[in-house]
Tab-separated table of C-alpha atoms and ligand atoms in Angstrom:
chain	number	residue	atom	x	y	z
L	1	UNK	CA	-93.103	-7.987	-27.391
L	2	UNK	CA	-93.955	-4.373	-28.134
L	3	UNK	CA	-96.919	-3.477	-30.308
L	4	UNK	CA	-94.584	-1.131	-32.197
L	5	UNK	CA	-92.558	-4.183	-33.343
L	6	UNK	CA	-95.617	-5.215	-35.331
L	7	UNK	CA	-95.813	-1.755	-36.880
L	8	UNK	CA	-92.183	-2.108	-37.881
L	9	UNK	CA	-92.899	-5.409	-39.611
L	10	UNK	CA	-95.886	-3.939	-41.410
L	11	UNK	CA	-93.730	-1.939	-43.814
L	12	UNK	CA	-92.108	-5.146	-45.041
L	13	UNK	CA	-95.283	-7.096	-45.622
L	14	UNK	CA	-96.246	-5.617	-48.984
L	15	UNK	CA	-92.657	-5.878	-50.182
L	16	UNK	CA	-92.286	-9.573	-49.336
L	17	UNK	CA	-95.786	-10.852	-50.092
L	18	UNK	CA	-95.603	-13.911	-52.405
L	19	UNK	CA	-91.818	-13.595	-52.680
L	20	UNK	CA	-89.775	-16.782	-52.484
L	21	UNK	CA	-87.264	-17.194	-49.655
L	22	UNK	CA	-85.036	-20.271	-49.874
L	23	UNK	CA	-83.820	-21.287	-46.408
L	24	UNK	CA	-80.699	-23.440	-46.432
L	25	UNK	CA	-80.654	-24.902	-42.934
L	26	UNK	CA	-77.365	-26.287	-41.672
L	27	UNK	CA	-77.532	-29.759	-40.114
L	28	UNK	CA	-76.022	-28.385	-36.873
L	29	UNK	CA	-78.936	-25.935	-36.579
L	30	UNK	CA	-81.413	-28.793	-37.021
L	31	UNK	CA	-79.636	-30.550	-34.152
L	32	UNK	CA	-79.597	-27.432	-31.952
L	33	UNK	CA	-81.941	-26.286	-29.180
L	34	UNK	CA	-83.160	-23.507	-31.441
L	35	UNK	CA	-84.664	-25.863	-34.025
L	36	UNK	CA	-88.238	-25.412	-32.786
L	37	UNK	CA	-87.914	-21.632	-32.549
L	38	UNK	CA	-86.761	-21.657	-36.139
L	39	UNK	CA	-89.882	-23.539	-37.158
L	40	UNK	CA	-91.984	-20.962	-35.317
L	41	UNK	CA	-90.202	-18.170	-37.183
L	42	UNK	CA	-90.896	-19.951	-40.471
L	43	UNK	CA	-94.536	-19.970	-39.461
L	44	UNK	CA	-94.398	-16.212	-38.912
L	45	UNK	CA	-92.979	-15.769	-42.418
L	46	UNK	CA	-95.719	-17.963	-43.879
L	47	UNK	CA	-98.364	-15.934	-42.059
L	48	UNK	CA	-97.059	-12.911	-44.006
L	49	UNK	CA	-97.551	-14.877	-47.248
L	50	UNK	CA	-93.840	-15.300	-47.855
L	51	UNK	CA	-93.209	-18.470	-49.868
L	52	UNK	CA	-90.688	-20.715	-48.147
L	53	UNK	CA	-88.546	-23.483	-49.619
L	54	UNK	CA	-86.605	-25.517	-47.060
L	55	UNK	CA	-83.279	-27.002	-48.119
L	56	UNK	CA	-81.357	-28.835	-45.431
L	57	UNK	CA	-77.998	-30.451	-44.815
L	58	UNK	CA	-77.400	-33.672	-42.868
L	59	UNK	CA	-73.655	-33.963	-42.143
L	60	UNK	CA	-73.981	-33.773	-38.334
L	61	UNK	CA	-76.607	-36.515	-38.417
L	62	UNK	CA	-74.518	-38.676	-40.804
L	63	UNK	CA	-71.625	-38.390	-38.351
L	64	UNK	CA	-73.818	-39.295	-35.370
L	65	UNK	CA	-75.382	-42.216	-37.206
L	66	UNK	CA	-71.965	-43.504	-38.279
L	67	UNK	CA	-70.812	-43.424	-34.636
L	68	UNK	CA	-73.970	-45.198	-33.542
L	69	UNK	CA	-73.454	-47.929	-36.160
L	70	UNK	CA	-69.662	-47.986	-35.674
L	71	UNK	CA	-68.984	-47.107	-39.303
L	72	UNK	CA	-66.451	-44.713	-40.790
L	73	UNK	CA	-68.084	-42.414	-43.344
L	74	UNK	CA	-66.027	-41.626	-46.456
L	75	UNK	CA	-67.322	-38.025	-46.416
L	76	UNK	CA	-69.804	-35.967	-44.413
L	77	UNK	CA	-71.135	-33.102	-46.514
L	78	UNK	CA	-71.370	-34.296	-50.106
L	79	UNK	CA	-68.195	-32.480	-51.164
L	80	UNK	CA	-65.830	-35.474	-51.058
L	81	UNK	CA	-66.135	-39.114	-52.069
L	82	UNK	CA	-69.383	-40.824	-51.052
L	83	UNK	CA	-68.999	-44.601	-50.894
L	84	UNK	CA	-71.961	-46.933	-50.863
L	85	UNK	CA	-72.140	-47.260	-47.060
L	86	UNK	CA	-71.957	-43.479	-46.624
L	87	UNK	CA	-74.710	-42.968	-49.184
L	88	UNK	CA	-76.916	-45.331	-47.154
L	89	UNK	CA	-76.125	-43.336	-44.004
L	90	UNK	CA	-76.955	-40.075	-45.791
L	91	UNK	CA	-80.298	-41.455	-47.037
L	92	UNK	CA	-81.161	-42.632	-43.540
L	93	UNK	CA	-80.098	-39.371	-41.881
L	94	UNK	CA	-81.861	-37.197	-44.492
L	95	UNK	CA	-85.098	-39.148	-44.159
L	96	UNK	CA	-85.042	-38.895	-40.388
L	97	UNK	CA	-84.455	-35.148	-40.623
L	98	UNK	CA	-87.176	-34.693	-43.207
L	99	UNK	CA	-89.521	-36.516	-40.856
L	100	UNK	CA	-88.517	-34.225	-37.980
L	101	UNK	CA	-89.136	-31.198	-40.182
L	102	UNK	CA	-92.554	-32.487	-41.243
L	103	UNK	CA	-93.402	-33.251	-37.631
L	104	UNK	CA	-92.200	-29.858	-36.333
L	105	UNK	CA	-93.957	-27.925	-39.089
L	106	UNK	CA	-97.103	-29.855	-38.370
L	107	UNK	CA	-96.863	-28.657	-34.748
L	108	UNK	CA	-96.963	-25.088	-36.042
L	109	UNK	CA	-99.861	-25.832	-38.421
L	110	UNK	CA	-97.798	-25.608	-41.585
L	111	UNK	CA	-98.278	-27.978	-44.498
L	112	UNK	CA	-95.041	-29.254	-46.007
L	113	UNK	CA	-94.033	-31.780	-48.660
L	114	UNK	CA	-90.872	-33.840	-49.038
L	115	UNK	CA	-89.809	-33.505	-52.680
L	116	UNK	CA	-87.718	-35.203	-55.350
L	117	UNK	CA	-87.106	-31.996	-57.309
L	118	UNK	CA	-83.359	-32.434	-57.749
L	119	UNK	CA	-82.041	-34.355	-60.722
L	120	UNK	CA	-78.382	-35.227	-60.266
L	121	UNK	CA	-75.628	-36.941	-62.173
L	122	UNK	CA	-72.419	-38.439	-60.735
L	123	UNK	CA	-69.737	-35.908	-59.861
L	124	UNK	CA	-67.544	-38.392	-61.762
L	125	UNK	CA	-63.795	-38.712	-61.717
L	126	UNK	CA	-61.943	-35.716	-60.330
L	127	UNK	CA	-58.143	-35.630	-60.510
L	128	UNK	CA	-58.237	-39.310	-61.374
L	129	UNK	CA	-60.351	-40.217	-58.314
L	130	UNK	CA	-63.864	-41.650	-58.694
L	131	UNK	CA	-66.253	-39.674	-56.465
L	132	UNK	CA	-68.619	-42.700	-56.481
L	133	UNK	CA	-72.067	-41.654	-55.152
L	134	UNK	CA	-71.350	-37.946	-54.803
L	135	UNK	CA	-73.614	-36.134	-57.215
L	136	UNK	CA	-73.792	-32.831	-59.098
L	137	UNK	CA	-77.108	-31.034	-59.406
L	138	UNK	CA	-78.164	-31.300	-63.040
L	139	UNK	CA	-81.606	-29.756	-62.919
L	140	UNK	CA	-84.141	-28.354	-60.477
L	141	UNK	CA	-87.780	-29.036	-61.254
L	142	UNK	CA	-88.836	-25.423	-60.725
L	143	UNK	CA	-92.335	-25.990	-62.131
L	144	UNK	CA	-93.003	-28.699	-59.573
L	145	UNK	CA	-91.707	-26.535	-56.696
L	146	UNK	CA	-93.674	-23.533	-57.960
L	147	UNK	CA	-96.880	-25.585	-58.039
L	148	UNK	CA	-96.344	-26.571	-54.389
L	149	UNK	CA	-95.684	-22.942	-53.432
L	150	UNK	CA	-98.844	-21.881	-55.297
L	151	UNK	CA	-100.794	-24.222	-53.028
L	152	UNK	CA	-99.310	-22.639	-49.890
L	153	UNK	CA	-97.104	-25.665	-49.162
L	154	UNK	CA	-93.494	-25.689	-47.962
L	155	UNK	CA	-91.307	-27.875	-50.189
L	156	UNK	CA	-88.574	-29.705	-48.246
L	157	UNK	CA	-85.462	-30.552	-50.258
L	158	UNK	CA	-82.975	-33.042	-48.801
L	159	UNK	CA	-79.307	-33.122	-49.913
L	160	UNK	CA	-80.013	-36.036	-52.234
L	161	UNK	CA	-80.421	-36.035	-56.000
L	162	UNK	CA	-82.023	-38.611	-58.275
L	163	UNK	CA	-80.810	-39.630	-61.719
L	164	UNK	CA	-84.162	-40.901	-63.011
L	165	UNK	CA	-82.770	-44.435	-63.351
L	166	UNK	CA	-83.210	-45.617	-59.808
L	167	UNK	CA	-79.988	-44.169	-58.422
L	168	UNK	CA	-79.703	-41.647	-55.622
L	169	UNK	CA	-76.660	-39.384	-55.176
L	170	UNK	CA	-75.440	-37.410	-52.213
L	171	UNK	CA	-75.344	-33.725	-53.100
L	172	UNK	CA	-74.066	-30.805	-51.058
L	173	UNK	CA	-76.868	-28.717	-49.539
L	174	UNK	CA	-75.190	-25.340	-50.236
L	175	UNK	CA	-75.042	-26.297	-53.912
L	176	UNK	CA	-78.669	-27.433	-53.878
L	177	UNK	CA	-79.817	-24.206	-52.204
L	178	UNK	CA	-77.947	-22.170	-54.794
L	179	UNK	CA	-79.476	-24.027	-57.744
L	180	UNK	CA	-82.962	-23.925	-56.229
L	181	UNK	CA	-82.808	-20.200	-55.461
L	182	UNK	CA	-81.619	-19.451	-59.000
L	183	UNK	CA	-84.228	-21.722	-60.601
L	184	UNK	CA	-87.006	-20.024	-58.611
L	185	UNK	CA	-85.447	-16.535	-58.948
L	186	UNK	CA	-85.815	-16.280	-55.194
L	187	UNK	CA	-85.970	-12.935	-53.487
L	188	UNK	CA	-83.713	-14.265	-50.731
L	189	UNK	CA	-81.403	-17.201	-50.177
L	190	UNK	CA	-80.834	-17.430	-46.436
L	191	UNK	CA	-78.076	-19.673	-45.112
L	192	UNK	CA	-79.268	-20.589	-41.627
L	193	UNK	CA	-75.858	-21.651	-40.389
L	194	UNK	CA	-73.926	-21.653	-37.123
L	195	UNK	CA	-72.130	-18.382	-37.768
L	196	UNK	CA	-73.163	-14.817	-38.477
L	197	UNK	CA	-71.012	-14.690	-41.555
L	198	UNK	CA	-67.895	-12.622	-41.872
L	199	UNK	CA	-66.375	-10.814	-38.963
L	200	UNK	CA	-63.840	-8.313	-40.061
L	201	UNK	CA	-61.439	-7.331	-37.297
L	202	UNK	CA	-64.002	-8.504	-34.763
L	203	UNK	CA	-66.777	-6.405	-36.270
L	204	UNK	CA	-69.592	-7.992	-38.134
L	205	UNK	CA	-69.663	-7.000	-41.771
L	206	UNK	CA	-73.327	-6.413	-42.348
L	207	UNK	CA	-73.535	-5.973	-46.084
L	208	UNK	CA	-71.497	-6.644	-49.190
L	209	UNK	CA	-72.267	-5.695	-52.731
L	210	UNK	CA	-71.391	-8.489	-55.163
L	211	UNK	CA	-68.213	-6.622	-56.131
L	212	UNK	CA	-67.191	-6.040	-52.498
L	213	UNK	CA	-67.775	-9.714	-51.673
L	214	UNK	CA	-65.529	-10.756	-54.564
L	215	UNK	CA	-62.849	-8.371	-53.391
L	216	UNK	CA	-63.199	-9.686	-49.844
L	217	UNK	CA	-62.785	-13.300	-50.977
L	218	UNK	CA	-59.680	-12.317	-52.963
L	219	UNK	CA	-58.050	-10.444	-50.072
L	220	UNK	CA	-58.994	-12.735	-47.191
L	221	UNK	CA	-58.993	-16.196	-48.744
L	222	UNK	CA	-56.236	-17.359	-46.382
L	223	UNK	CA	-57.972	-16.232	-43.162
L	224	UNK	CA	-61.554	-17.435	-43.475
L	225	UNK	CA	-62.817	-21.006	-43.206
L	226	UNK	CA	-63.327	-22.834	-46.509
L	227	UNK	CA	-67.033	-23.347	-45.755
L	228	UNK	CA	-67.502	-19.572	-45.434
L	229	UNK	CA	-65.581	-18.912	-48.666
L	230	UNK	CA	-67.896	-21.392	-50.370
L	231	UNK	CA	-71.000	-19.614	-49.012
L	232	UNK	CA	-69.669	-16.231	-50.133
L	233	UNK	CA	-68.787	-17.535	-53.593
L	234	UNK	CA	-72.186	-19.143	-53.940
L	235	UNK	CA	-73.723	-15.866	-52.744
L	236	UNK	CA	-71.935	-13.896	-55.424
L	237	UNK	CA	-73.056	-16.353	-58.105
L	238	UNK	CA	-76.663	-16.339	-56.888
L	239	UNK	CA	-76.800	-12.527	-56.950
L	240	UNK	CA	-75.331	-12.453	-60.442
L	241	UNK	CA	-78.003	-14.933	-61.554
L	242	UNK	CA	-81.114	-13.158	-60.392
L	243	UNK	CA	-81.363	-13.774	-56.627
L	244	UNK	CA	-81.790	-10.405	-54.908
L	245	UNK	CA	-80.177	-11.086	-51.557
L	246	UNK	CA	-78.100	-13.802	-49.937
L	247	UNK	CA	-77.925	-13.806	-46.144
L	248	UNK	CA	-75.770	-15.754	-43.709
L	249	UNK	CA	-77.192	-15.900	-40.194
L	250	UNK	CA	-76.560	-17.837	-37.010
L	251	UNK	CA	-79.605	-20.085	-36.771
L	252	UNK	CA	-78.651	-21.313	-33.302
L	253	UNK	CA	-79.549	-17.857	-31.925
L	254	UNK	CA	-83.153	-17.200	-31.056
L	255	UNK	CA	-84.925	-14.721	-33.375
L	256	UNK	CA	-81.946	-14.457	-35.748
L	257	UNK	CA	-84.082	-15.198	-38.802
L	258	UNK	CA	-86.739	-12.599	-38.012
L	259	UNK	CA	-84.206	-9.986	-36.907
L	260	UNK	CA	-82.268	-10.386	-40.143
L	261	UNK	CA	-85.349	-9.972	-42.283
L	262	UNK	CA	-87.219	-7.326	-40.327
L	263	UNK	CA	-84.564	-4.880	-39.197
L	264	UNK	CA	-82.572	-2.311	-41.091
L	265	UNK	CA	-79.190	-3.552	-40.011
L	266	UNK	CA	-79.929	-7.255	-39.711
L	267	UNK	CA	-77.850	-9.579	-37.530
L	268	UNK	CA	-75.862	-11.523	-40.088
L	269	UNK	CA	-74.032	-10.897	-43.314
L	270	UNK	CA	-75.825	-10.011	-46.512
L	271	UNK	CA	-74.656	-10.040	-50.122
L	272	UNK	CA	-76.857	-8.001	-52.394
L	273	UNK	CA	-77.343	-7.536	-56.093
L	274	UNK	CA	-78.218	-3.976	-57.087
L	275	UNK	CA	-79.334	-2.222	-54.001
L	276	UNK	CA	-81.938	0.437	-54.264
L	277	UNK	CA	-80.165	3.596	-53.168
L	278	UNK	CA	-81.736	6.983	-53.212
L	279	UNK	CA	-81.695	10.440	-51.738
L	280	UNK	CA	-85.188	11.872	-51.700
L	281	UNK	CA	-86.995	14.777	-50.028
L	282	UNK	CA	-88.257	13.834	-46.572
L	283	UNK	CA	-92.009	13.506	-46.134
L	284	UNK	CA	-94.055	14.374	-43.081
L	285	UNK	CA	-94.441	10.671	-42.277
L	286	UNK	CA	-90.625	10.357	-42.107
L	287	UNK	CA	-90.289	12.851	-39.232
L	288	UNK	CA	-90.577	10.192	-36.492
L	289	UNK	CA	-88.060	7.916	-38.179
L	290	UNK	CA	-85.551	10.758	-38.657
L	291	UNK	CA	-85.823	11.771	-35.003
L	292	UNK	CA	-85.329	8.151	-33.945
L	293	UNK	CA	-82.328	7.840	-36.240
L	294	UNK	CA	-80.515	10.907	-34.890
L	295	UNK	CA	-81.450	10.405	-31.217
L	296	UNK	CA	-78.070	9.053	-30.142
L	297	UNK	CA	-76.194	11.789	-31.970
L	298	UNK	CA	-78.341	14.394	-30.248
L	299	UNK	CA	-77.564	12.785	-26.891
L	300	UNK	CA	-73.861	12.851	-27.773
L	301	UNK	CA	-74.256	16.582	-28.594
L	302	UNK	CA	-73.221	16.006	-32.191
L	303	UNK	CA	-76.531	17.271	-33.483
L	304	UNK	CA	-78.987	19.895	-32.269
L	305	UNK	CA	-82.126	18.599	-30.562
L	306	UNK	CA	-85.283	18.950	-32.653
L	307	UNK	CA	-88.897	18.483	-31.677
L	308	UNK	CA	-91.293	16.452	-33.773
L	309	UNK	CA	-93.356	19.557	-34.380
L	310	UNK	CA	-90.455	21.657	-35.648
L	311	UNK	CA	-89.302	18.726	-37.760
L	312	UNK	CA	-92.730	18.364	-39.338
L	313	UNK	CA	-93.064	22.106	-39.890
L	314	UNK	CA	-89.710	22.270	-41.689
L	315	UNK	CA	-89.859	18.838	-43.335
L	316	UNK	CA	-89.434	20.484	-46.746
L	317	UNK	CA	-85.839	21.376	-45.775
L	318	UNK	CA	-84.830	17.772	-45.093
L	319	UNK	CA	-83.695	14.897	-47.285
L	320	UNK	CA	-83.250	11.221	-46.494
L	321	UNK	CA	-80.921	8.547	-47.801
L	322	UNK	CA	-82.641	5.208	-48.312
L	323	UNK	CA	-81.279	1.713	-48.823
L	324	UNK	CA	-83.956	-0.687	-49.914
L	325	UNK	CA	-86.535	1.832	-48.745
L	326	UNK	CA	-85.099	2.016	-45.223
L	327	UNK	CA	-83.964	5.449	-44.094
L	328	UNK	CA	-80.344	5.260	-42.975
L	329	UNK	CA	-79.172	8.845	-43.388
L	330	UNK	CA	-80.441	12.401	-43.391
L	331	UNK	CA	-79.400	15.968	-44.104
L	332	UNK	CA	-81.069	19.390	-44.164
L	333	UNK	CA	-80.636	22.622	-46.128
L	334	UNK	CA	-81.909	25.810	-44.559
L	335	UNK	CA	-81.773	29.100	-46.372
L	336	UNK	CA	-80.681	31.807	-43.910
L	337	UNK	CA	-82.466	35.105	-44.295
L	338	UNK	CA	-80.990	38.481	-43.561
L	339	UNK	CA	-77.747	38.453	-45.530
L	340	UNK	CA	-76.894	40.438	-48.645
L	341	UNK	CA	-75.460	37.245	-50.190
L	342	UNK	CA	-77.568	34.127	-50.503
L	343	UNK	CA	-76.422	31.954	-47.604
L	344	UNK	CA	-77.739	28.560	-46.506
L	345	UNK	CA	-76.883	26.134	-43.741
L	346	UNK	CA	-76.187	22.456	-44.263
L	347	UNK	CA	-77.644	20.913	-41.127
L	348	UNK	CA	-78.420	17.629	-39.436
L	349	UNK	CA	-75.995	15.528	-41.498
L	350	UNK	CA	-76.260	12.010	-40.177
L	351	UNK	CA	-75.463	8.462	-41.311
L	352	UNK	CA	-76.501	5.411	-39.269
L	353	UNK	CA	-73.575	3.658	-37.612
L	354	UNK	CA	-73.922	0.396	-39.545
L	355	UNK	CA	-73.638	2.275	-42.817
L	356	UNK	CA	-70.740	4.578	-41.959
L	357	UNK	CA	-67.567	4.795	-44.027
L	358	UNK	CA	-69.241	3.903	-47.298
L	359	UNK	CA	-69.210	7.428	-48.689
L	360	UNK	CA	-72.872	8.090	-47.844
L	361	UNK	CA	-72.096	11.191	-45.764
L	362	UNK	CA	-70.039	12.552	-48.661
L	363	UNK	CA	-72.905	11.846	-51.084
L	364	UNK	CA	-75.346	13.711	-48.833
L	365	UNK	CA	-72.974	16.682	-48.587
L	366	UNK	CA	-72.546	16.782	-52.366
L	367	UNK	CA	-76.278	16.498	-52.878
L	368	UNK	CA	-76.915	19.503	-50.617
L	369	UNK	CA	-74.182	21.471	-52.329
L	370	UNK	CA	-75.851	20.785	-55.688
L	371	UNK	CA	-79.305	21.768	-54.373
L	372	UNK	CA	-77.870	24.935	-52.891
L	373	UNK	CA	-76.240	25.854	-56.222
L	374	UNK	CA	-79.510	25.222	-58.062
L	375	UNK	CA	-81.231	27.596	-55.618
L	376	UNK	CA	-78.712	30.347	-56.280
L	377	UNK	CA	-76.995	29.981	-52.901
L	378	UNK	CA	-73.514	31.510	-52.896
L	379	UNK	CA	-72.243	30.336	-49.517
L	380	UNK	CA	-72.932	27.152	-47.605
L	381	UNK	CA	-72.392	27.109	-43.854
L	382	UNK	CA	-72.171	24.135	-41.510
L	383	UNK	CA	-71.978	24.190	-37.719
L	384	UNK	CA	-70.324	21.286	-36.024
L	385	UNK	CA	-69.085	20.323	-32.576
L	386	UNK	CA	-67.441	17.019	-33.475
L	387	UNK	CA	-67.339	16.600	-37.232
L	388	UNK	CA	-65.552	19.817	-38.249
L	389	UNK	CA	-62.598	17.813	-39.589
L	390	UNK	CA	-65.036	15.765	-41.635
L	391	UNK	CA	-66.406	18.889	-43.292
L	392	UNK	CA	-62.944	20.268	-44.046
L	393	UNK	CA	-61.250	16.987	-45.082
L	394	UNK	CA	-64.115	15.313	-46.912
L	395	UNK	CA	-66.368	18.194	-47.938
L	396	UNK	CA	-63.919	20.941	-48.902
L	397	UNK	CA	-65.277	23.343	-46.245
L	398	UNK	CA	-63.060	25.946	-44.620
L	399	UNK	CA	-62.909	26.990	-41.000
L	400	UNK	CA	-64.827	30.246	-40.512
L	401	UNK	CA	-66.006	32.328	-37.548
L	402	UNK	CA	-69.394	32.905	-35.877
L	403	UNK	CA	-69.363	36.406	-37.438
L	404	UNK	CA	-70.248	34.766	-40.732
L	405	UNK	CA	-73.690	33.858	-39.372
L	406	UNK	CA	-76.582	36.195	-40.217
L	407	UNK	CA	-77.885	38.077	-37.159
L	408	UNK	CA	-80.880	35.844	-36.417
L	409	UNK	CA	-78.815	32.675	-36.696
L	410	UNK	CA	-76.031	34.223	-34.643
L	411	UNK	CA	-78.491	34.967	-31.844
L	412	UNK	CA	-79.546	31.315	-31.749
L	413	UNK	CA	-75.897	30.261	-31.881
L	414	UNK	CA	-74.963	32.452	-28.916
L	415	UNK	CA	-78.003	31.381	-26.939
L	416	UNK	CA	-77.319	27.677	-27.416
L	417	UNK	CA	-73.899	27.890	-25.757
L	418	UNK	CA	-72.747	24.930	-27.884
L	419	UNK	CA	-69.865	26.930	-29.353
L	420	UNK	CA	-69.909	24.820	-32.505
L	421	UNK	CA	-67.212	25.518	-35.043
L	422	UNK	CA	-68.462	27.395	-38.078
L	423	UNK	CA	-67.453	25.971	-41.446
L	424	UNK	CA	-68.133	27.569	-44.801
L	425	UNK	CA	-67.875	26.738	-48.466
L	426	UNK	CA	-68.273	29.321	-51.194
L	427	UNK	CA	-70.085	27.859	-54.154
Q	1	COA	C1	-70.018	12.466	-39.903
Q	1	COA	C2	-70.827	11.413	-40.643
Q	1	COA	C3	-72.024	12.085	-41.312
Q	1	COA	C4	-69.952	10.732	-41.699
Q	1	COA	O1	-70.747	9.848	-42.485
Q	1	COA	P1	-70.097	8.646	-43.358
Q	1	COA	O2	-71.109	8.213	-44.363
Q	1	COA	O3	-69.548	7.611	-42.455
Q	1	COA	O4	-68.890	9.391	-44.077
Q	1	COA	P2	-68.097	9.005	-45.397
Q	1	COA	O5	-68.239	7.564	-45.664
Q	1	COA	O6	-68.468	9.977	-46.457
Q	1	COA	O7	-66.606	9.345	-44.956
Q	1	COA	C5	-65.920	8.520	-44.039
Q	1	COA	C6	-64.602	9.177	-43.661
Q	1	COA	O8	-64.859	10.318	-42.791
Q	1	COA	C7	-64.156	10.148	-41.574
Q	1	COA	N1	-64.989	10.697	-40.483
Q	1	COA	C8	-66.177	10.245	-40.039
Q	1	COA	N2	-66.591	11.002	-39.009
Q	1	COA	C9	-65.654	11.940	-38.806
Q	1	COA	C10	-65.522	13.002	-37.877
Q	1	COA	N3	-66.440	13.260	-36.931
Q	1	COA	N4	-64.414	13.794	-37.968
Q	1	COA	C11	-63.483	13.557	-38.901
Q	1	COA	N5	-63.543	12.552	-39.810
Q	1	COA	C12	-64.620	11.760	-39.756
Q	1	COA	C13	-63.990	8.651	-41.443
Q	1	COA	O9	-62.922	8.329	-40.583
Q	1	COA	C14	-63.708	8.238	-42.887
Q	1	COA	O10	-62.379	8.569	-43.187
Q	1	COA	P3	-61.547	7.791	-44.354
Q	1	COA	O11	-62.341	7.959	-45.634
Q	1	COA	O12	-60.256	8.539	-44.395
Q	1	COA	O13	-61.463	6.385	-43.908
Q	1	COA	C15	-71.323	10.321	-39.666
Q	1	COA	O14	-70.219	9.783	-38.991
Q	1	COA	C16	-72.319	10.803	-38.638
Q	1	COA	O15	-73.517	10.727	-38.873
Q	1	COA	N6	-71.845	11.277	-37.468
Q	1	COA	C17	-72.709	11.698	-36.383
Q	1	COA	C18	-73.471	12.996	-36.674
Q	1	COA	C19	-72.557	14.172	-36.976
Q	1	COA	O16	-71.567	14.431	-36.309
Q	1	COA	N7	-72.943	14.933	-38.036
Q	1	COA	C20	-72.243	16.105	-38.506
Q	1	COA	C21	-72.725	17.343	-37.808
Q	1	COA	S1	-73.842	18.296	-38.782
């Protein structure tokens, strides 16, 4: 591990301190080789004072237990009919898992408590069919869970609900996690599943706004597994009801949980309520991050190389685009001296790959245009080797010639040998 990884995490610590993360751990993840790594990662989160609630499923273990006892379960995940024998299997499997969780957390010095915070009533008769011991979550005892969190404990919530009259019901863990995260107004609901979420045309879709997720469900209902649709729908509901972020990650992969939380792009799929979006002037402390961000584009000769020193000296000319306080885009505006008309150059336009095609580049261009207008600039220039079509098609620039550059800028242009195309826009 690099020491700089720790520095990277540092900027999240204040933001997440004392926030509640509800982890909904799939039964297959609990049965996987990565189970103990996951517990270690939970320990890391606790060490940063993040409050963790652990909800878990048990369908894989119910299936295994049924095979062991030569029984046929009526349902595995609490979505169908739960007969009496299956309820007994679920209670047995859930208790074994809870024990394993307590044991594993104990190994990592974490204190955890198995809870009875879910009040449930029978799912009842659906389409004329009695669902028997399948339950619906009626209430979450948020006060009880909050008091455990206040004491630095990790509440464990099994997929079982209690009716207060001596009856237990099998409830679906996704539903429980949703209700718990809403009741606690969690900062994050993280589905630690066996998939990274939605892969659109082979490419992982990193982030959905609530509206985009709804649209996605509508357009792709036929092509995605029902379990994923359910997670997305639950995610949309959670975000509408006060949960900030819902993540779907592959918990069988080592470090997935930490990578999702502590990196800009994450490794899974995220549904977010209102994201914090902003263009702001760059500060001196951003110079390193901007240089890191544009490094690949510089190597690909899309952008001019810049040194840290020159970046810091001219930091007042740069702006950054932030999502949730992470810099994911940048642009500069440099007034060019030595022309009778007020001319400025739009420079260093860049949007991180994971955030491309969401209109951020266009927003940055518009922003610069507006700033230039406010500063009395009459003509905006842009030099580009590979994005000239972008400037003309998306930014309303026109193709110009190097003669349009003021003498000093022209000298640099000629010296560089890059032969960038010169674009201009009269304001
Ligand atoms: C060019 C860049 C800023 C676009 O950012 P973005 O946020 O993805 O752009 P937007 O979302 O506003 O626009 C996306 C559209 O532009 C098109 N586009 C992206 N890069 C393009 C390019 N180099 N040439 C032509 N069109 C391009 C996309 O295909 C998409 O088209 P569509 O709307 O018809 O589907 C980004 O790709 C980037 O940082 N590139 C590397 C650095 C660079 O070349 N900068 C410009 C030199 S100063």
